[in-house]
Short mmCIF file of C-alpha atoms in Angstrom, two decimals:
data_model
loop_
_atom_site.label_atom_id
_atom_site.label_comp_id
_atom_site.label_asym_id
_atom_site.label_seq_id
_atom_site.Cartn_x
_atom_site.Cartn_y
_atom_site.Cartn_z
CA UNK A 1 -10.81 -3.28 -8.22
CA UNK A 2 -8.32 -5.97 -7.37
CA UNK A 3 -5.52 -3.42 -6.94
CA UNK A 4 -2.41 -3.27 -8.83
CA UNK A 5 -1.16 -6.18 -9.86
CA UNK A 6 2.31 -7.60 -11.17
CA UNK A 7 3.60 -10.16 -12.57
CA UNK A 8 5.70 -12.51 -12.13
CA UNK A 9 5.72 -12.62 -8.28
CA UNK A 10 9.04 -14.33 -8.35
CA UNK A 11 11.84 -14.59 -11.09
CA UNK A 12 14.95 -16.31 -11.03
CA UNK A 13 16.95 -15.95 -14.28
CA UNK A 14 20.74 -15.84 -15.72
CA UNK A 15 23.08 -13.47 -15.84
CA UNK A 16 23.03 -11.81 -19.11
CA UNK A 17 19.43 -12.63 -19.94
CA UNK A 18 16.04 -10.21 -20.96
CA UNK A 19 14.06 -10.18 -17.64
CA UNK A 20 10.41 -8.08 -18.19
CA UNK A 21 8.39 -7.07 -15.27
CA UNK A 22 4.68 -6.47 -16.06
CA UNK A 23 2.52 -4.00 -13.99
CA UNK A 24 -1.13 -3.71 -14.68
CA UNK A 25 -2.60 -0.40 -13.06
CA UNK A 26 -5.44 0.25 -10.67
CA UNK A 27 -8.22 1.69 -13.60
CA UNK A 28 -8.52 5.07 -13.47
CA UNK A 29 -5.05 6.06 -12.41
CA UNK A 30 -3.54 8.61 -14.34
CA UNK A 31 0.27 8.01 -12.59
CA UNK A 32 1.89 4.72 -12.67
CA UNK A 33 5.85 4.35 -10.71
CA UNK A 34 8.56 1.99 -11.00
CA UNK A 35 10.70 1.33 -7.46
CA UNK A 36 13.34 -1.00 -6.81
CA UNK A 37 13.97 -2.11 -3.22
CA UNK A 38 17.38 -3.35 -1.85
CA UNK A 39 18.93 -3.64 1.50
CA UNK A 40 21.64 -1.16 0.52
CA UNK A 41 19.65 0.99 -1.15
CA UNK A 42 16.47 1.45 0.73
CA UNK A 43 13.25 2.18 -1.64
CA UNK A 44 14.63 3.80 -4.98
CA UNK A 45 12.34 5.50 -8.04
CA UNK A 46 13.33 4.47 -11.13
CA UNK A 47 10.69 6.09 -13.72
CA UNK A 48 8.07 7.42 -13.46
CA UNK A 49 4.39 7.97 -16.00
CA UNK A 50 1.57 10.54 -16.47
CA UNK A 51 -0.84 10.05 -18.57
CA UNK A 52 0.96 6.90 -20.40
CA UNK A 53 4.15 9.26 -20.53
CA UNK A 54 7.39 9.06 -19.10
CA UNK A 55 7.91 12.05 -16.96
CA UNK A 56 11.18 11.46 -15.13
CA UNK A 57 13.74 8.50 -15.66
CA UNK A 58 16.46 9.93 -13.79
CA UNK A 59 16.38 7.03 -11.70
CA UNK A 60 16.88 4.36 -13.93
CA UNK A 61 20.41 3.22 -13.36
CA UNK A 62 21.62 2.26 -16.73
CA UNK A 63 20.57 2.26 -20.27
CA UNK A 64 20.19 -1.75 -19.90
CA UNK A 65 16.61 -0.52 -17.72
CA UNK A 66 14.00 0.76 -19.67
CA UNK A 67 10.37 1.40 -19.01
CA UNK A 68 7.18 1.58 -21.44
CA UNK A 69 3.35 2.40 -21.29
CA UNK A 70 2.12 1.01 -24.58
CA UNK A 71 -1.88 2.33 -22.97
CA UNK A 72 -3.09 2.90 -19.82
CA UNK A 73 -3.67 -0.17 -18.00
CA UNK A 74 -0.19 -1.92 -18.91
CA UNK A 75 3.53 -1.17 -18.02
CA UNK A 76 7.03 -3.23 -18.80
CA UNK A 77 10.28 -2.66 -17.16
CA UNK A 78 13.11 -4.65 -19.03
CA UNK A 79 16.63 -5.26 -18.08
CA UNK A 80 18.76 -6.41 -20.87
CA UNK A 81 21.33 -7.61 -20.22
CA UNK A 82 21.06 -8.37 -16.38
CA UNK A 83 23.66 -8.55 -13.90
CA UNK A 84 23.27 -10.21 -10.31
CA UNK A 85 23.63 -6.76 -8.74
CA UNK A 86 20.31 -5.91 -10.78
CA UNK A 87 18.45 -8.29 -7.76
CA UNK A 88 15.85 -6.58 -5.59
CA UNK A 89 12.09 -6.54 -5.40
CA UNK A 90 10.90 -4.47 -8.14
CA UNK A 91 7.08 -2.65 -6.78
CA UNK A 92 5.00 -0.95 -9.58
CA UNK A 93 2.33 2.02 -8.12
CA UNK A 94 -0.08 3.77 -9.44
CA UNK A 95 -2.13 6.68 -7.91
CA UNK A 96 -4.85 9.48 -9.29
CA UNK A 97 -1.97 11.68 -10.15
CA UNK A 98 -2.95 14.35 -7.75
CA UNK A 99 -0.39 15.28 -5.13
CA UNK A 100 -3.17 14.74 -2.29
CA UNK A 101 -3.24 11.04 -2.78
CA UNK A 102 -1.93 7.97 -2.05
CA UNK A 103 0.15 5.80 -4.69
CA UNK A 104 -1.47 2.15 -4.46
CA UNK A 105 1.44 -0.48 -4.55
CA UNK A 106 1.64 -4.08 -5.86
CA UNK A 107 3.04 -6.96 -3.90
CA UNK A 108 5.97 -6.70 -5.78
CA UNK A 109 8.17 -8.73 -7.96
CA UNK A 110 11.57 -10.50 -6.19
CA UNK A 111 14.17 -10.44 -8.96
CA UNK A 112 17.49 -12.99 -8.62
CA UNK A 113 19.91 -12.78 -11.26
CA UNK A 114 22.81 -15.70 -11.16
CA UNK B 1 16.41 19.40 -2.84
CA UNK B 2 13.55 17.15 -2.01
CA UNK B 3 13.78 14.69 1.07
CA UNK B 4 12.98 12.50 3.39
CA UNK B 5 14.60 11.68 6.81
CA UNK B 6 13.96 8.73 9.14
CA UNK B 7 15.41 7.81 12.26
CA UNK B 8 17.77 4.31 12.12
CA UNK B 9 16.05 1.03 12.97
CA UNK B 10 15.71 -1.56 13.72
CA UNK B 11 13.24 -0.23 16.63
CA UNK B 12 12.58 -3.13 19.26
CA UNK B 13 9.75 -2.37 21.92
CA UNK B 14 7.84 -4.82 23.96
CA UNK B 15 3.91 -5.46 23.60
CA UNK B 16 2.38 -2.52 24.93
CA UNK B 17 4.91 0.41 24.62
CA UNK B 18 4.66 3.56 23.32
CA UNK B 19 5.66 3.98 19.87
CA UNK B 20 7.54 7.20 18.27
CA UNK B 21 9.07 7.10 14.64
CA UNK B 22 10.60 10.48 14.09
CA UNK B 23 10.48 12.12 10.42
CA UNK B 24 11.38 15.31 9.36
CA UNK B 25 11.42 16.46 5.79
CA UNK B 26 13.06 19.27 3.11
CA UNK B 27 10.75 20.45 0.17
CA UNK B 28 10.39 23.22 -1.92
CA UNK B 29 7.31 24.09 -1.61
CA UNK B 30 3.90 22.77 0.36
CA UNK B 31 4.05 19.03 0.48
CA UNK B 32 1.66 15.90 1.68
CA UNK B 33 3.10 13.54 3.81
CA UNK B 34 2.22 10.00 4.11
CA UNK B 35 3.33 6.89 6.26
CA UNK B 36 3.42 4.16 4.82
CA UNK B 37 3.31 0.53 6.20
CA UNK B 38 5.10 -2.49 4.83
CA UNK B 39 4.20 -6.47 6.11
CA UNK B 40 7.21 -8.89 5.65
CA UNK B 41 6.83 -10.20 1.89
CA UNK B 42 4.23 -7.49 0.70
CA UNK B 43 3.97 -3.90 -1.17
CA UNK B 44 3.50 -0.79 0.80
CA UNK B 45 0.28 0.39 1.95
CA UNK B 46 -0.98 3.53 3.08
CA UNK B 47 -0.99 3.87 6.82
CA UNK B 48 -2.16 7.53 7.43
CA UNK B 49 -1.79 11.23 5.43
CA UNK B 50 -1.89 14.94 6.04
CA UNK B 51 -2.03 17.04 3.49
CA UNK B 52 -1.55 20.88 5.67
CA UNK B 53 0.18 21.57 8.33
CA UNK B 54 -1.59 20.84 11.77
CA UNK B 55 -3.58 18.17 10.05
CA UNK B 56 -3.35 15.25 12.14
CA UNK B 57 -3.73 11.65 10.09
CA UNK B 58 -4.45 9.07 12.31
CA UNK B 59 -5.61 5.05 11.57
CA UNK B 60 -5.14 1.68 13.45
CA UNK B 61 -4.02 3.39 16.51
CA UNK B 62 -1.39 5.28 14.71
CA UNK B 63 -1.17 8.84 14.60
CA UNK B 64 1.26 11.42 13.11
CA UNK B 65 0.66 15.81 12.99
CA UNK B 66 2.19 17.44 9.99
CA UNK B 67 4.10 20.50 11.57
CA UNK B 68 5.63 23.05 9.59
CA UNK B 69 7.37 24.99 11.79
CA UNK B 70 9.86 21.86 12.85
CA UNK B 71 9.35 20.08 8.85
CA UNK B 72 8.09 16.98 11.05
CA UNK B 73 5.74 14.44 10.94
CA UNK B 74 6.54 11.99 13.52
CA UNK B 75 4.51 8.65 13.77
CA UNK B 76 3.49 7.36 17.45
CA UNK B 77 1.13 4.75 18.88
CA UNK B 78 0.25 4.69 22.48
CA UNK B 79 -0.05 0.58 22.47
CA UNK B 80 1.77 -1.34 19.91
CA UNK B 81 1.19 -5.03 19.10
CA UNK B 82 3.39 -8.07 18.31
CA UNK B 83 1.12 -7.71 14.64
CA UNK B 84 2.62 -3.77 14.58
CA UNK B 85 5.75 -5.49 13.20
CA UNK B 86 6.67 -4.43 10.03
CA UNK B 87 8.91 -1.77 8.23
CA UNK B 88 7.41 2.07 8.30
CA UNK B 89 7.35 4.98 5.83
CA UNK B 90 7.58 8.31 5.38
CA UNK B 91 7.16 9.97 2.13
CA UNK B 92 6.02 13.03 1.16
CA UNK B 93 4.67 14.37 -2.17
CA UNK B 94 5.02 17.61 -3.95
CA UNK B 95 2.27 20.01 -4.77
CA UNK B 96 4.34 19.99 -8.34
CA UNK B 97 2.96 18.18 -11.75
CA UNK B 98 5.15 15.30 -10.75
CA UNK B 99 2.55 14.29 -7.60
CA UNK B 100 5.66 11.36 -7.52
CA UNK B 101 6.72 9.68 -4.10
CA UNK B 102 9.83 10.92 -1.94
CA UNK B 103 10.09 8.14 0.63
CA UNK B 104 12.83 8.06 3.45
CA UNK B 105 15.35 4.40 4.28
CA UNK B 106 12.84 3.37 6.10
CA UNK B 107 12.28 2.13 9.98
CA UNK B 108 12.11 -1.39 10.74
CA UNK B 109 10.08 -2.28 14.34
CA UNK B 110 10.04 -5.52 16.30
CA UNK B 111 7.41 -5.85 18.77
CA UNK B 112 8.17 -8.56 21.11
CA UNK B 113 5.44 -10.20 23.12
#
């Protein structure tokens, strides 16, 4: 398996613009996470899926986030509008969903907003 | 609630030195606990686990022993490397249906040569 993979690596867009962040799962995982990573912030869940479902989003920040699973082996996270404070590196996991194992991590996607 | 707790960084030892990354946790409950390794510019990746407490996870020379009695699970390495660089991990996960992530801030460490 190639691992999880997301796309774009890099995105530089607007202020005010849609920005979608794609995450394609490692098969068979029945979890799949959303982080954000900032300086200030450290390493922050934002949502969270079992099963194609969205179990917690108490970490997205505002309603201009949002998250789907349209099927198991593809995830969005959209921002609409976004704001320059919305730049970090964006990582999408996924892991077995059992609490013994690991969460496998993509290489991320860096996020500027200007 | 639920945490993680890392000591500050950034960490600076030379080649060679011994390595300790102190963690200590709060859960509800019996948790797993991870490090976790990141390389300038890439995701996270596993470094070691221990899923009960004694269990010792060890891998590349690193090696951390989940103890309950002190809610610790300190990371060490008798010989780091200049390639040891990077920013380290701990997490733990509950034994809960969420099986989600609880990560600390993080320890950055700068081996020098």
């Amino acid at each position: 398996d190639a691992g999880v993979i997301q796309s774009p690596r890099h995105e530089v867009t607007e202020m005010g613009q849609e920005v979608t962040l794609r995450c394609k799962p490692i098969s068979g995982h029945n979890s799949l996470f959303w982080y954000r990573q900032t300086m200030m912030r450290g390493l922050e869940l934002l949502i969270y899926f079992n099963n194609n479902v969205p179990i917690d989003d108490s970490g997205m920040p505002e309603d201009r986030f949002s998250a789907k699973m349209p099927n198991a082996s593809f995830s969005t996270l959209k921002i609409q509008p976004s704001e320059p404070r919305d730049s970090a590196v964006y990582f999408c996991a996924s892991s077995l969903g059992i609490s013994n194992t690991e969460a496998f991590f993509g290489q991320g996607t860096r996020l500027t907003v200007v | 609630g639920n945490s993680v707790t890392q000591m500050e960084g950034p960490v600076t030892l030379s080649e060679e030195a011994f390595l300790t990354i102190n963690c200590t946790y709060t859960a509800t409950g019996y948790p797993s606990l991870f490090w976790y390794v990141q390389y300038p510019g890439e995701g996270l990746q596993l470094l070691l686990k221990a899923t009960k407490a004694d269990d010792k996870g060890s891998n590349k020379g690193f090696e951390a022993t989940y103890r309950k009695e002190t809610t610790s699970f300190h990371l060490e390495k008798g010989s780091v490397q200049v390639s040891d660089s990077a920013v380290y991990f701990c997490a733990l996960s509950l034994r809960d249906s969420s099986y989600k992530l609880i990560f600390g801030s993080g320890t950055r460490l700068l081996v020098r040569p």
